[in-house]
Amino acid sequence: GEFIGDSQYITVFHHGGVLLFLIFFFFYLSVFGEHYRRGKLAQFMVLAAIALCGVSMNSLEISVMVPFIAFCLGKWPGSQGGRL
């Protein structure tokens, strides 16, 4: 495809329009909220860093999100593991 820019958000807006951008935004907002409510600060901070990187690169694509998803779903010493 054509190069739109470095921002993940501009790319999502260009390829999917307003509806996809809103779905994308509210999905990640709900993930932020869920981690904050559950007190999973480490996962919350990792997602915040990845989302901030989304301003300058396509950081929220599946190839970059696989380690984050594994981090959120995995069971770590002292964690409750479980779902997003």
Rosetta silent file (secondary structure, phi, psi, omega in degrees, C-alpha in Angstrom):
SEQUENCE: GEFIGDSQYITVFHHGGVLLFLIFFFFYLSVFGEHYRRGKLAQFMVLAAIALCGVSMNSLEISVMVPFIAFCLGKWPGSQGGRL
SCORE:     score description
SCORE:     0.000 S_00000001
   1 L     0.000  175.240 -179.741    0.000    0.000    0.000 S_00000001
   2 L   -76.907  152.592  177.527    0.861    3.608   -0.116 S_00000001
   3 L   -82.584  120.090 -178.416    2.859    5.311    2.607 S_00000001
   4 L   -95.232  -41.444 -177.957    0.526    7.528    4.632 S_00000001
   5 L   164.031  179.669 -177.417    2.809    8.591    7.436 S_00000001
   6 L   -85.420  -19.055 -175.167    4.517    7.332   10.504 S_00000001
   7 L   -77.113  129.177  175.812    1.596    7.720   12.902 S_00000001
   8 H   -60.286  -38.571 -175.010   -0.408    4.594   13.709 S_00000001
   9 H   -70.945  -40.064  176.478   -3.469    6.743   14.320 S_00000001
  10 H   -65.998  -40.052  179.179   -3.313    8.584   10.993 S_00000001
  11 H   -63.321  -44.721  178.370   -2.836    5.255    9.197 S_00000001
  12 H   -62.884  -43.401  178.924   -5.866    3.710   10.926 S_00000001
  13 H   -62.165  -41.402 -178.991   -7.929    6.805   10.141 S_00000001
  14 H   -68.499  -46.083 -175.501   -6.867    6.752    6.482 S_00000001
  15 H   -76.325  -31.106 -174.249   -7.422    3.042    5.901 S_00000001
  16 H  -116.926  -10.697 -179.566  -10.633    2.615    7.890 S_00000001
  17 H    81.287 -169.555 -175.259  -12.224    6.010    8.191 S_00000001
  18 H   -64.607  -41.206 -177.225  -13.920    7.557   11.188 S_00000001
  19 H   -62.908  -48.069  178.476  -15.727    4.388   12.286 S_00000001
  20 H   -64.237  -39.038  178.456  -12.592    2.237   12.454 S_00000001
  21 H   -61.920  -42.152  178.405  -10.706    5.027   14.192 S_00000001
  22 H   -66.585  -40.821  176.322  -13.424    5.293   16.851 S_00000001
  23 H   -61.674  -46.673  178.542  -13.500    1.509   17.340 S_00000001
  24 H   -57.783  -47.839 -178.206   -9.713    1.481   17.591 S_00000001
  25 H   -63.750  -48.745 -177.144   -9.722    4.365   20.078 S_00000001
  26 H   -71.083  -30.086  175.415  -12.464    2.977   22.324 S_00000001
  27 H   -63.231  -50.923 -179.380  -10.973   -0.522   22.290 S_00000001
  28 H   -68.604  -31.416  174.305   -7.612    0.703   23.560 S_00000001
  29 H   -63.962  -39.973  178.472   -9.338    3.064   25.997 S_00000001
  30 H   -68.219  -37.022  177.242  -11.243    0.081   27.441 S_00000001
  31 H   -65.284  -42.140  175.291   -8.021   -1.943   27.723 S_00000001
  32 H   -57.171  -50.025 -177.791   -6.398    0.984   29.553 S_00000001
  33 H   -61.630  -40.850 -179.302   -9.366    1.232   31.913 S_00000001
  34 H   -64.534  -44.033  178.763   -9.467   -2.495   32.617 S_00000001
  35 H   -67.265  -36.937  179.026   -5.798   -2.643   33.529 S_00000001
  36 H   -66.156  -44.867  179.926   -6.112    0.446   35.686 S_00000001
  37 H   -64.624  -37.226 -179.680   -9.151   -0.937   37.562 S_00000001
  38 H   -79.980   -6.816  179.022   -7.476   -4.287   38.156 S_00000001
  39 L    75.800   22.015  178.251   -4.350   -2.600   39.445 S_00000001
  40 L   -87.181   78.201 -173.480   -2.101   -4.134   36.794 S_00000001
  41 H   -66.339  -37.720 -178.722    0.281   -1.216   36.732 S_00000001
  42 H   -62.929  -47.374  179.125    3.051   -2.945   34.777 S_00000001
  43 H   -65.332  -38.551  178.155    0.740   -3.868   31.902 S_00000001
  44 H   -60.200  -44.421 -179.059   -0.847   -0.414   32.019 S_00000001
  45 H   -69.295  -36.459  176.883    2.551    1.259   31.720 S_00000001
  46 H   -64.477  -44.806  178.956    3.657   -1.021   28.854 S_00000001
  47 H   -64.042  -39.369  178.010    0.470   -0.256   26.943 S_00000001
  48 H   -61.784  -41.595  178.844    0.900    3.476   27.614 S_00000001
  49 H   -65.466  -42.641  179.191    4.440    3.350   26.225 S_00000001
  50 H   -65.655  -40.745  179.080    3.310    1.439   23.124 S_00000001
  51 H   -65.429  -37.679  177.424    0.402    3.857   22.600 S_00000001
  52 H   -65.982  -38.055  176.395    2.740    6.834   22.913 S_00000001
  53 H   -64.708  -24.106  179.512    5.033    5.256   20.324 S_00000001
  54 L   -62.447  -18.780  177.455    1.970    5.046   18.047 S_00000001
  55 L   -68.774  -32.114 -174.318    2.268    8.775   17.466 S_00000001
  56 L  -114.099   -5.182  178.437    5.542    8.288   15.611 S_00000001
  57 L  -157.655  166.999  177.825    5.346    4.721   14.250 S_00000001
  58 L   -81.295   77.709 -172.201    2.963    1.867   13.522 S_00000001
  59 L   -93.824  -13.181 -175.803    3.429    0.343   16.955 S_00000001
  60 L  -100.774   18.783  175.584    0.002   -1.152   17.594 S_00000001
  61 L   -79.799  165.198 -172.760    0.091   -3.686   14.767 S_00000001
  62 H   -60.358  -34.629 -178.032   -0.005   -7.383   15.568 S_00000001
  63 H   -64.933  -30.438  178.480    3.728   -7.953   15.107 S_00000001
  64 H   -90.299  -28.339 -176.288    4.503   -5.498   17.879 S_00000001
  65 H   -80.065  -16.250 -178.337    1.494   -6.362   20.042 S_00000001
  66 H   -57.089  -47.121  177.287    2.273  -10.096   20.360 S_00000001
  67 H   -62.532  -36.803  179.041    4.750   -9.591   23.238 S_00000001
  68 H   -66.743  -42.934  179.056    2.291   -7.266   24.997 S_00000001
  69 H   -63.275  -41.559  177.125   -0.585   -9.719   24.608 S_00000001
  70 H   -63.687  -38.198  178.859    1.613  -12.522   25.952 S_00000001
  71 H   -64.297  -40.078 -178.241    2.610  -10.262   28.850 S_00000001
  72 H   -75.230  -35.126 -175.644   -1.027   -9.515   29.693 S_00000001
  73 H   -89.912  -20.090 -175.618   -2.290  -13.070   29.353 S_00000001
  74 L   -74.206  160.611  175.666    0.665  -14.858   30.886 S_00000001
  75 L  -101.414  122.062 -178.355    1.011  -15.910   34.493 S_00000001
  76 L  -117.618  153.770  177.580    3.966  -14.293   36.190 S_00000001
  77 L   -54.257  126.004  179.501    5.197  -14.730   39.740 S_00000001
  78 L    84.694   -2.043  179.044    3.049  -12.553   41.962 S_00000001
  79 L  -104.051  166.549  177.797    0.503  -11.832   39.245 S_00000001
  80 L   -94.538   -8.421 -178.483   -3.014  -13.070   38.854 S_00000001
  81 L    57.638 -154.205  172.495   -2.557  -13.723   35.129 S_00000001
  82 L    98.328 -149.675 -169.051   -5.783  -14.155   33.271 S_00000001
  83 L   -94.208  166.451  172.057   -7.578  -12.104   30.697 S_00000001
  84 L   -69.709    0.000    0.000   -7.255   -8.678   29.191 S_00000001
